Amino acid sequence: MDSEQLRTLLAVVDEGSFEDAAYALGITPSAVSQRIKALETQLGRTVLVRARPVTATESGTVLLRLARQQALLQADALAELGAAEGTRATLSVVVNADSLATWALAPLADVAASQPVRLEVRREDQDHSTHWLRTGAAMAAVTSVADPVPGCTVRRLGSMTYRPMCTPAYRGRWFPEGASTAALAQAPVVVFDRADDLQHRWLRRRSRRLDPPQHHIPESASYAQAVRLGLGWGMIPDLQRTPDLVELEPGGAVTVPLFWQQWKLRSPVLDALAEAMAEAAPKA
C-alpha cells in the first residue's frame, strides 16, 4: 500500500478533520481528499466516517494500526541508522487516571528523556482502556483486562489497592453506628465518572440494591480532595491515602490488578516503555 496514503489516513484520524490533517502534513486539503479517495478506490470500501471529528470505519481501523506500526518502525530504523536527527516516533498510550496521578508519570518521563519519542497519553478507566487498542488509536494500555486483545501481548504489572475512605466528621454524621446497609443507602458517595464501577463493586458486597446519592468528580486529585472536604465517601487508592481520612469500614479493600497490553510489534522504543512501566508499577 502507498505509504503516503497511510500517513494521510493517520493524520486525518489523529487531527480530526481533512483541513487539520492538511495543515499537519503541509499539503492542501484537496491533496488530502485525493489521497483518501485513491485509497478507498483501491480497497473498494470506505475507510473514514466523514463527521466531526472524522473517525475510522472498521476497514479504516485495520489500516490505522498498519499506519501506526509503519510510522514507529520507520522511526526505529532511522534511529538505528543514526539518521533520526529531529525524528521522533509517536507512541499512543492509554493510562487510567489514578495511575497517572500516582506512579505512571515517572516512567513515562524517563522514557521520553532517553528515547526519540513523542508520547500521546489518553486517560481512560482501566476496565475500558482496551477499546483504544481495538480501534488502533493506541499502541499500548494499562488495563485491568488480563485477556489479550487480538494482535496484542499482555504482561502483569502489579495492582492498586483501594479502600472506602471518608473524613472522621463525615463518618460521625452518616455512620454513627457503623456502615449498615440502611446508612449506605443514604450516605452520598463520590464517583469518578459514569464509567467508574469501583464504589458500586464494593457496595455490591453488601447488597445489590444499594443506590446512594452520587457526586461525579472526574479528576484523580480533585476526587481525593472532594472526599477530604466531606462531599462523600469514596474509594481512595493506598498511594493517595492521607492521615486526615479514615476507613468507612475496616477490611473493605478492593484490589484492582493492572496489566500492560501492547501491540505484537518489536520496537526498541515500545519495549523500553513496557519495561519502565513494569518496573514502576505498584506491586502491593
PDB file of N, CA and C in Angstrom, residues 51-135:
ATOM      1  N   ALA A  51     -17.328  12.861   9.537  1.00  0.00           N
ATOM      2  CA  ALA A  51     -18.098  13.530  10.588  1.00  0.00           C
ATOM      3  C   ALA A  51     -17.143  14.467  11.325  1.00  0.00           C
ATOM      4  N   ARG A  52     -17.617  15.036  12.405  1.00  0.00           N
ATOM      5  CA  ARG A  52     -16.789  15.904  13.241  1.00  0.00           C
ATOM      6  C   ARG A  52     -16.692  15.315  14.643  1.00  0.00           C
ATOM      7  N   PRO A  53     -15.590  14.717  15.063  1.00  0.00           N
ATOM      8  CA  PRO A  53     -14.379  14.545  14.272  1.00  0.00           C
ATOM      9  C   PRO A  53     -14.483  13.365  13.305  1.00  0.00           C
ATOM     10  N   VAL A  54     -13.586  13.323  12.331  1.00  0.00           N
ATOM     11  CA  VAL A  54     -13.519  12.189  11.413  1.00  0.00           C
ATOM     12  C   VAL A  54     -13.044  10.965  12.178  1.00  0.00           C
ATOM     13  N   THR A  55     -13.687   9.825  11.954  1.00  0.00           N
ATOM     14  CA  THR A  55     -13.292   8.571  12.596  1.00  0.00           C
ATOM     15  C   THR A  55     -13.078   7.499  11.542  1.00  0.00           C
ATOM     16  N   ALA A  56     -12.412   6.431  11.930  1.00  0.00           N
ATOM     17  CA  ALA A  56     -12.133   5.340  11.003  1.00  0.00           C
ATOM     18  C   ALA A  56     -13.293   4.354  10.979  1.00  0.00           C
ATOM     19  N   THR A  57     -13.575   3.807   9.806  1.00  0.00           N
ATOM     20  CA  THR A  57     -14.522   2.707   9.692  1.00  0.00           C
ATOM     21  C   THR A  57     -13.833   1.432  10.173  1.00  0.00           C
ATOM     22  N   GLU A  58     -14.552   0.323  10.147  1.00  0.00           N
ATOM     23  CA  GLU A  58     -13.938  -0.945  10.547  1.00  0.00           C
ATOM     24  C   GLU A  58     -12.735  -1.267   9.666  1.00  0.00           C
ATOM     25  N   SER A  59     -12.879  -1.043   8.364  1.00  0.00           N
ATOM     26  CA  SER A  59     -11.750  -1.266   7.457  1.00  0.00           C
ATOM     27  C   SER A  59     -10.639  -0.259   7.718  1.00  0.00           C
ATOM     28  N   GLY A  60     -11.022   0.988   7.977  1.00  0.00           N
ATOM     29  CA  GLY A  60     -10.025   2.013   8.259  1.00  0.00           C
ATOM     30  C   GLY A  60      -9.237   1.731   9.522  1.00  0.00           C
ATOM     31  N   THR A  61      -9.881   1.104  10.502  1.00  0.00           N
ATOM     32  CA  THR A  61      -9.204   0.760  11.747  1.00  0.00           C
ATOM     33  C   THR A  61      -8.051  -0.205  11.502  1.00  0.00           C
ATOM     34  N   VAL A  62      -8.271  -1.173  10.622  1.00  0.00           N
ATOM     35  CA  VAL A  62      -7.202  -2.114  10.271  1.00  0.00           C
ATOM     36  C   VAL A  62      -6.012  -1.357   9.676  1.00  0.00           C
ATOM     37  N   LEU A  63      -6.301  -0.437   8.750  1.00  0.00           N
ATOM     38  CA  LEU A  63      -5.237   0.339   8.116  1.00  0.00           C
ATOM     39  C   LEU A  63      -4.599   1.319   9.089  1.00  0.00           C
ATOM     40  N   LEU A  64      -5.377   1.805  10.048  1.00  0.00           N
ATOM     41  CA  LEU A  64      -4.851   2.734  11.042  1.00  0.00           C
ATOM     42  C   LEU A  64      -3.762   2.057  11.880  1.00  0.00           C
ATOM     43  N   ARG A  65      -4.018   0.806  12.275  1.00  0.00           N
ATOM     44  CA  ARG A  65      -2.995   0.048  13.011  1.00  0.00           C
ATOM     45  C   ARG A  65      -1.732  -0.092  12.168  1.00  0.00           C
ATOM     46  N   LEU A  66      -1.921  -0.436  10.892  1.00  0.00           N
ATOM     47  CA  LEU A  66      -0.776  -0.588   9.993  1.00  0.00           C
ATOM     48  C   LEU A  66      -0.005   0.713   9.869  1.00  0.00           C
ATOM     49  N   ALA A  67      -0.726   1.830   9.747  1.00  0.00           N
ATOM     50  CA  ALA A  67      -0.071   3.125   9.599  1.00  0.00           C
ATOM     51  C   ALA A  67       0.757   3.477  10.833  1.00  0.00           C
ATOM     52  N   ARG A  68       0.210   3.202  12.016  1.00  0.00           N
ATOM     53  CA  ARG A  68       0.957   3.497  13.248  1.00  0.00           C
ATOM     54  C   ARG A  68       2.182   2.593  13.358  1.00  0.00           C
ATOM     55  N   GLN A  69       2.016   1.331  13.016  1.00  0.00           N
ATOM     56  CA  GLN A  69       3.157   0.414  13.067  1.00  0.00           C
ATOM     57  C   GLN A  69       4.238   0.837  12.091  1.00  0.00           C
ATOM     58  N   GLN A  70       3.829   1.219  10.905  1.00  0.00           N
ATOM     59  CA  GLN A  70       4.775   1.648   9.881  1.00  0.00           C
ATOM     60  C   GLN A  70       5.552   2.883  10.342  1.00  0.00           C
ATOM     61  N   ALA A  71       4.842   3.850  10.917  1.00  0.00           N
ATOM     62  CA  ALA A  71       5.490   5.073  11.394  1.00  0.00           C
ATOM     63  C   ALA A  71       6.487   4.778  12.511  1.00  0.00           C
ATOM     64  N   LEU A  72       6.114   3.871  13.419  1.00  0.00           N
ATOM     65  CA  LEU A  72       7.001   3.534  14.531  1.00  0.00           C
ATOM     66  C   LEU A  72       8.237   2.795  14.037  1.00  0.00           C
ATOM     67  N   LEU A  73       8.053   1.825  13.141  1.00  0.00           N
ATOM     68  CA  LEU A  73       9.183   1.056  12.615  1.00  0.00           C
ATOM     69  C   LEU A  73      10.125   1.946  11.807  1.00  0.00           C
ATOM     70  N   GLN A  74       9.572   2.896  11.082  1.00  0.00           N
ATOM     71  CA  GLN A  74      10.416   3.811  10.322  1.00  0.00           C
ATOM     72  C   GLN A  74      11.265   4.660  11.261  1.00  0.00           C
ATOM     73  N   ALA A  75      10.643   5.153  12.330  1.00  0.00           N
ATOM     74  CA  ALA A  75      11.400   5.951  13.302  1.00  0.00           C
ATOM     75  C   ALA A  75      12.477   5.107  13.974  1.00  0.00           C
ATOM     76  N   ASP A  76      12.169   3.844  14.300  1.00  0.00           N
ATOM     77  CA  ASP A  76      13.167   2.947  14.894  1.00  0.00           C
ATOM     78  C   ASP A  76      14.348   2.748  13.942  1.00  0.00           C
ATOM     79  N   ALA A  77      14.041   2.531  12.656  1.00  0.00           N
ATOM     80  CA  ALA A  77      15.099   2.296  11.675  1.00  0.00           C
ATOM     81  C   ALA A  77      15.997   3.516  11.523  1.00  0.00           C
ATOM     82  N   LEU A  78      15.393   4.712  11.472  1.00  0.00           N
ATOM     83  CA  LEU A  78      16.176   5.932  11.351  1.00  0.00           C
ATOM     84  C   LEU A  78      17.074   6.126  12.567  1.00  0.00           C
ATOM     85  N   ALA A  79      16.557   5.803  13.753  1.00  0.00           N
ATOM     86  CA  ALA A  79      17.357   5.927  14.968  1.00  0.00           C
ATOM     87  C   ALA A  79      18.540   4.971  14.939  1.00  0.00           C
ATOM     88  N   GLU A  80      18.301   3.738  14.477  1.00  0.00           N
ATOM     89  CA  GLU A  80      19.375   2.743  14.416  1.00  0.00           C
ATOM     90  C   GLU A  80      20.439   3.134  13.396  1.00  0.00           C
ATOM     91  N   LEU A  81      20.032   3.801  12.326  1.00  0.00           N
ATOM     92  CA  LEU A  81      20.970   4.242  11.295  1.00  0.00           C
ATOM     93  C   LEU A  81      21.683   5.538  11.668  1.00  0.00           C
ATOM     94  N   GLY A  82      21.265   6.136  12.787  1.00  0.00           N
ATOM     95  CA  GLY A  82      21.851   7.404  13.179  1.00  0.00           C
ATOM     96  C   GLY A  82      21.394   8.556  12.325  1.00  0.00           C
ATOM     97  N   ALA A  83      20.267   8.369  11.663  1.00  0.00           N
ATOM     98  CA  ALA A  83      19.752   9.404  10.769  1.00  0.00           C
ATOM     99  C   ALA A  83      18.461  10.007  11.298  1.00  0.00           C
ATOM    100  N   ALA A  84      18.244   9.911  12.605  1.00  0.00           N
ATOM    101  CA  ALA A  84      16.961  10.302  13.192  1.00  0.00           C
ATOM    102  C   ALA A  84      16.983  11.704  13.785  1.00  0.00           C
ATOM    103  N   GLU A  85      17.932  12.544  13.329  1.00  0.00           N
ATOM    104  CA  GLU A  85      18.007  13.897  13.866  1.00  0.00           C
ATOM    105  C   GLU A  85      16.673  14.612  13.682  1.00  0.00           C
ATOM    106  N   GLY A  86      16.044  14.967  14.781  1.00  0.00           N
ATOM    107  CA  GLY A  86      14.759  15.655  14.714  1.00  0.00           C
ATOM    108  C   GLY A  86      13.577  14.747  14.471  1.00  0.00           C
ATOM    109  N   THR A  87      13.826  13.425  14.322  1.00  0.00           N
ATOM    110  CA  THR A  87      12.736  12.482  14.068  1.00  0.00           C
ATOM    111  C   THR A  87      12.381  11.761  15.355  1.00  0.00           C
ATOM    112  N   ARG A  88      11.110  11.776  15.700  1.00  0.00           N
ATOM    113  CA  ARG A  88      10.665  11.103  16.911  1.00  0.00           C
ATOM    114  C   ARG A  88       9.442  10.243  16.605  1.00  0.00           C
ATOM    115  N   ALA A  89       9.462   9.015  17.101  1.00  0.00           N
ATOM    116  CA  ALA A  89       8.296   8.155  16.972  1.00  0.00           C
ATOM    117  C   ALA A  89       7.191   8.666  17.898  1.00  0.00           C
ATOM    118  N   THR A  90       5.950   8.499  17.482  1.00  0.00           N
ATOM    119  CA  THR A  90       4.811   8.859  18.324  1.00  0.00           C
ATOM    120  C   THR A  90       4.225   7.595  18.928  1.00  0.00           C
ATOM    121  N   LEU A  91       4.182   7.540  20.253  1.00  0.00           N
ATOM    122  CA  LEU A  91       3.597   6.403  20.959  1.00  0.00           C
ATOM    123  C   LEU A  91       2.289   6.844  21.599  1.00  0.00           C
ATOM    124  N   SER A  92       1.197   6.229  21.199  1.00  0.00           N
ATOM    125  CA  SER A  92      -0.107   6.495  21.806  1.00  0.00           C
ATOM    126  C   SER A  92      -0.355   5.464  22.892  1.00  0.00           C
ATOM    127  N   VAL A  93      -0.499   5.936  24.114  1.00  0.00           N
ATOM    128  CA  VAL A  93      -0.603   5.061  25.277  1.00  0.00           C
ATOM    129  C   VAL A  93      -1.843   5.435  26.086  1.00  0.00           C
ATOM    130  N   VAL A  94      -2.545   4.432  26.608  1.00  0.00           N
ATOM    131  CA  VAL A  94      -3.719   4.665  27.434  1.00  0.00           C
ATOM    132  C   VAL A  94      -3.388   4.315  28.886  1.00  0.00           C
ATOM    133  N   VAL A  95      -3.663   5.238  29.793  1.00  0.00           N
ATOM    134  CA  VAL A  95      -3.378   5.028  31.215  1.00  0.00           C
ATOM    135  C   VAL A  95      -4.572   5.526  32.014  1.00  0.00           C
ATOM    136  N   ASN A  96      -4.945   4.804  33.058  1.00  0.00           N
ATOM    137  CA  ASN A  96      -6.066   5.243  33.903  1.00  0.00           C
ATOM    138  C   ASN A  96      -5.642   6.422  34.779  1.00  0.00           C
ATOM    139  N   ALA A  97      -6.624   7.195  35.216  1.00  0.00           N
ATOM    140  CA  ALA A  97      -6.369   8.457  35.915  1.00  0.00           C
ATOM    141  C   ALA A  97      -5.587   8.266  37.210  1.00  0.00           C
ATOM    142  N   ASP A  98      -5.937   7.248  38.002  1.00  0.00           N
ATOM    143  CA  ASP A  98      -5.254   7.058  39.287  1.00  0.00           C
ATOM    144  C   ASP A  98      -3.795   6.671  39.097  1.00  0.00           C
ATOM    145  N   SER A  99      -3.499   5.886  38.058  1.00  0.00           N
ATOM    146  CA  SER A  99      -2.106   5.549  37.774  1.00  0.00           C
ATOM    147  C   SER A  99      -1.335   6.794  37.338  1.00  0.00           C
ATOM    148  N   LEU A 100      -1.958   7.633  36.506  1.00  0.00           N
ATOM    149  CA  LEU A 100      -1.306   8.876  36.090  1.00  0.00           C
ATOM    150  C   LEU A 100      -1.014   9.774  37.286  1.00  0.00           C
ATOM    151  N   ALA A 101      -1.928   9.793  38.249  1.00  0.00           N
ATOM    152  CA  ALA A 101      -1.787  10.686  39.407  1.00  0.00           C
ATOM    153  C   ALA A 101      -0.794  10.161  40.438  1.00  0.00           C
ATOM    154  N   THR A 102      -0.410   8.895  40.347  1.00  0.00           N
ATOM    155  CA  THR A 102       0.426   8.315  41.396  1.00  0.00           C
ATOM    156  C   THR A 102       1.776   7.794  40.885  1.00  0.00           C
ATOM    157  N   TRP A 103       1.787   6.793  40.017  1.00  0.00           N
ATOM    158  CA  TRP A 103       3.066   6.154  39.682  1.00  0.00           C
ATOM    159  C   TRP A 103       3.472   6.203  38.214  1.00  0.00           C
ATOM    160  N   ALA A 104       2.548   6.446  37.287  1.00  0.00           N
ATOM    161  CA  ALA A 104       2.842   6.232  35.868  1.00  0.00           C
ATOM    162  C   ALA A 104       3.606   7.367  35.193  1.00  0.00           C
ATOM    163  N   LEU A 105       3.521   8.586  35.702  1.00  0.00           N
ATOM    164  CA  LEU A 105       4.192   9.691  35.027  1.00  0.00           C
ATOM    165  C   LEU A 105       5.708   9.570  35.057  1.00  0.00           C
ATOM    166  N   ALA A 106       6.266   9.026  36.139  1.00  0.00           N
ATOM    167  CA  ALA A 106       7.728   8.916  36.250  1.00  0.00           C
ATOM    168  C   ALA A 106       8.323   8.036  35.148  1.00  0.00           C
ATOM    169  N   PRO A 107       7.816   6.805  34.930  1.00  0.00           N
ATOM    170  CA  PRO A 107       8.379   6.012  33.831  1.00  0.00           C
ATOM    171  C   PRO A 107       8.119   6.622  32.456  1.00  0.00           C
ATOM    172  N   LEU A 108       6.985   7.286  32.275  1.00  0.00           N
ATOM    173  CA  LEU A 108       6.732   7.954  31.001  1.00  0.00           C
ATOM    174  C   LEU A 108       7.766   9.054  30.763  1.00  0.00           C
ATOM    175  N   ALA A 109       8.066   9.817  31.812  1.00  0.00           N
ATOM    176  CA  ALA A 109       9.060  10.887  31.689  1.00  0.00           C
ATOM    177  C   ALA A 109      10.448  10.328  31.428  1.00  0.00           C
ATOM    178  N   ASP A 110      10.797   9.226  32.082  1.00  0.00           N
ATOM    179  CA  ASP A 110      12.118   8.613  31.885  1.00  0.00           C
ATOM    180  C   ASP A 110      12.299   8.163  30.438  1.00  0.00           C
ATOM    181  N   VAL A 111      11.272   7.539  29.879  1.00  0.00           N
ATOM    182  CA  VAL A 111      11.365   7.058  28.503  1.00  0.00           C
ATOM    183  C   VAL A 111      11.422   8.239  27.536  1.00  0.00           C
ATOM    184  N   ALA A 112      10.635   9.279  27.786  1.00  0.00           N
ATOM    185  CA  ALA A 112      10.646  10.452  26.915  1.00  0.00           C
ATOM    186  C   ALA A 112      12.005  11.145  26.929  1.00  0.00           C
ATOM    187  N   ALA A 113      12.722  11.055  28.077  1.00  0.00           N
ATOM    188  CA  ALA A 113      14.032  11.689  28.187  1.00  0.00           C
ATOM    189  C   ALA A 113      15.135  10.863  27.544  1.00  0.00           C
ATOM    190  N   SER A 114      14.937   9.543  27.461  1.00  0.00           N
ATOM    191  CA  SER A 114      16.010   8.659  26.988  1.00  0.00           C
ATOM    192  C   SER A 114      15.800   8.120  25.585  1.00  0.00           C
ATOM    193  N   GLN A 115      14.586   8.273  25.039  1.00  0.00           N
ATOM    194  CA  GLN A 115      14.266   7.708  23.727  1.00  0.00           C
ATOM    195  C   GLN A 115      13.765   8.798  22.782  1.00  0.00           C
ATOM    196  N   PRO A 116      13.994   8.621  21.468  1.00  0.00           N
ATOM    197  CA  PRO A 116      13.459   9.582  20.494  1.00  0.00           C
ATOM    198  C   PRO A 116      11.968   9.348  20.273  1.00  0.00           C
ATOM    199  N   VAL A 117      11.165   9.854  21.191  1.00  0.00           N
ATOM    200  CA  VAL A 117       9.740   9.531  21.173  1.00  0.00           C
ATOM    201  C   VAL A 117       8.898  10.735  21.570  1.00  0.00           C
ATOM    202  N   ARG A 118       7.720  10.817  21.001  1.00  0.00           N
ATOM    203  CA  ARG A 118       6.687  11.758  21.437  1.00  0.00           C
ATOM    204  C   ARG A 118       5.552  10.932  22.009  1.00  0.00           C
ATOM    205  N   LEU A 119       5.123  11.262  23.205  1.00  0.00           N
ATOM    206  CA  LEU A 119       4.074  10.494  23.874  1.00  0.00           C
ATOM    207  C   LEU A 119       2.724  11.177  23.710  1.00  0.00           C
ATOM    208  N   GLU A 120       1.734  10.381  23.343  1.00  0.00           N
ATOM    209  CA  GLU A 120       0.345  10.842  23.324  1.00  0.00           C
ATOM    210  C   GLU A 120      -0.417   9.972  24.315  1.00  0.00           C
ATOM    211  N   VAL A 121      -0.659  10.508  25.491  1.00  0.00           N
ATOM    212  CA  VAL A 121      -1.280   9.735  26.569  1.00  0.00           C
ATOM    213  C   VAL A 121      -2.771  10.027  26.607  1.00  0.00           C
ATOM    214  N   ARG A 122      -3.542   8.965  26.532  1.00  0.00           N
ATOM    215  CA  ARG A 122      -5.001   9.081  26.663  1.00  0.00           C
ATOM    216  C   ARG A 122      -5.404   8.581  28.045  1.00  0.00           C
ATOM    217  N   ARG A 123      -6.325   9.281  28.679  1.00  0.00           N
ATOM    218  CA  ARG A 123      -6.805   8.864  30.004  1.00  0.00           C
ATOM    219  C   ARG A 123      -8.093   8.069  29.833  1.00  0.00           C
ATOM    220  N   GLU A 124      -8.096   6.867  30.393  1.00  0.00           N
ATOM    221  CA  GLU A 124      -9.278   6.018  30.299  1.00  0.00           C
ATOM    222  C   GLU A 124      -9.311   5.077  31.491  1.00  0.00           C
ATOM    223  N   ASP A 125     -10.511   4.752  31.968  1.00  0.00           N
ATOM    224  CA  ASP A 125     -10.666   3.797  33.059  1.00  0.00           C
ATOM    225  C   ASP A 125     -10.016   2.463  32.690  1.00  0.00           C
ATOM    226  N   GLN A 126      -9.363   1.843  33.674  1.00  0.00           N
ATOM    227  CA  GLN A 126      -8.622   0.611  33.403  1.00  0.00           C
ATOM    228  C   GLN A 126      -9.515  -0.526  32.907  1.00  0.00           C
ATOM    229  N   ASP A 127     -10.810  -0.454  33.219  1.00  0.00           N
ATOM    230  CA  ASP A 127     -11.728  -1.503  32.761  1.00  0.00           C
ATOM    231  C   ASP A 127     -12.133  -1.319  31.304  1.00  0.00           C
ATOM    232  N   HIS A 128     -11.860  -0.146  30.734  1.00  0.00           N
ATOM    233  CA  HIS A 128     -12.336   0.164  29.384  1.00  0.00           C
ATOM    234  C   HIS A 128     -11.205   0.550  28.421  1.00  0.00           C
ATOM    235  N   SER A 129      -9.959   0.507  28.885  1.00  0.00           N
ATOM    236  CA  SER A 129      -8.853   1.030  28.073  1.00  0.00           C
ATOM    237  C   SER A 129      -8.532   0.180  26.852  1.00  0.00           C
ATOM    238  N   THR A 130      -8.909  -1.102  26.861  1.00  0.00           N
ATOM    239  CA  THR A 130      -8.583  -1.949  25.708  1.00  0.00           C
ATOM    240  C   THR A 130      -9.343  -1.523  24.453  1.00  0.00           C
ATOM    241  N   HIS A 131     -10.402  -0.744  24.621  1.00  0.00           N
ATOM    242  CA  HIS A 131     -11.135  -0.230  23.459  1.00  0.00           C
ATOM    243  C   HIS A 131     -10.205   0.506  22.509  1.00  0.00           C
ATOM    244  N   TRP A 132      -9.266   1.266  23.060  1.00  0.00           N
ATOM    245  CA  TRP A 132      -8.364   2.062  22.230  1.00  0.00           C
ATOM    246  C   TRP A 132      -7.385   1.172  21.467  1.00  0.00           C
ATOM    247  N   LEU A 133      -7.039   0.021  22.028  1.00  0.00           N
ATOM    248  CA  LEU A 133      -6.189  -0.921  21.300  1.00  0.00           C
ATOM    249  C   LEU A 133      -6.940  -1.529  20.123  1.00  0.00           C
ATOM    250  N   ARG A 134      -8.205  -1.865  20.358  1.00  0.00           N
ATOM    251  CA  ARG A 134      -9.010  -2.486  19.294  1.00  0.00           C
ATOM    252  C   ARG A 134      -9.236  -1.538  18.119  1.00  0.00           C
ATOM    253  N   THR A 135      -9.393  -0.261  18.415  1.00  0.00           N
ATOM    254  CA  THR A 135      -9.666   0.699  17.342  1.00  0.00           C
ATOM    255  C   THR A 135      -8.398   1.156  16.634  1.00  0.00           C
TER     256      THR A 135
END
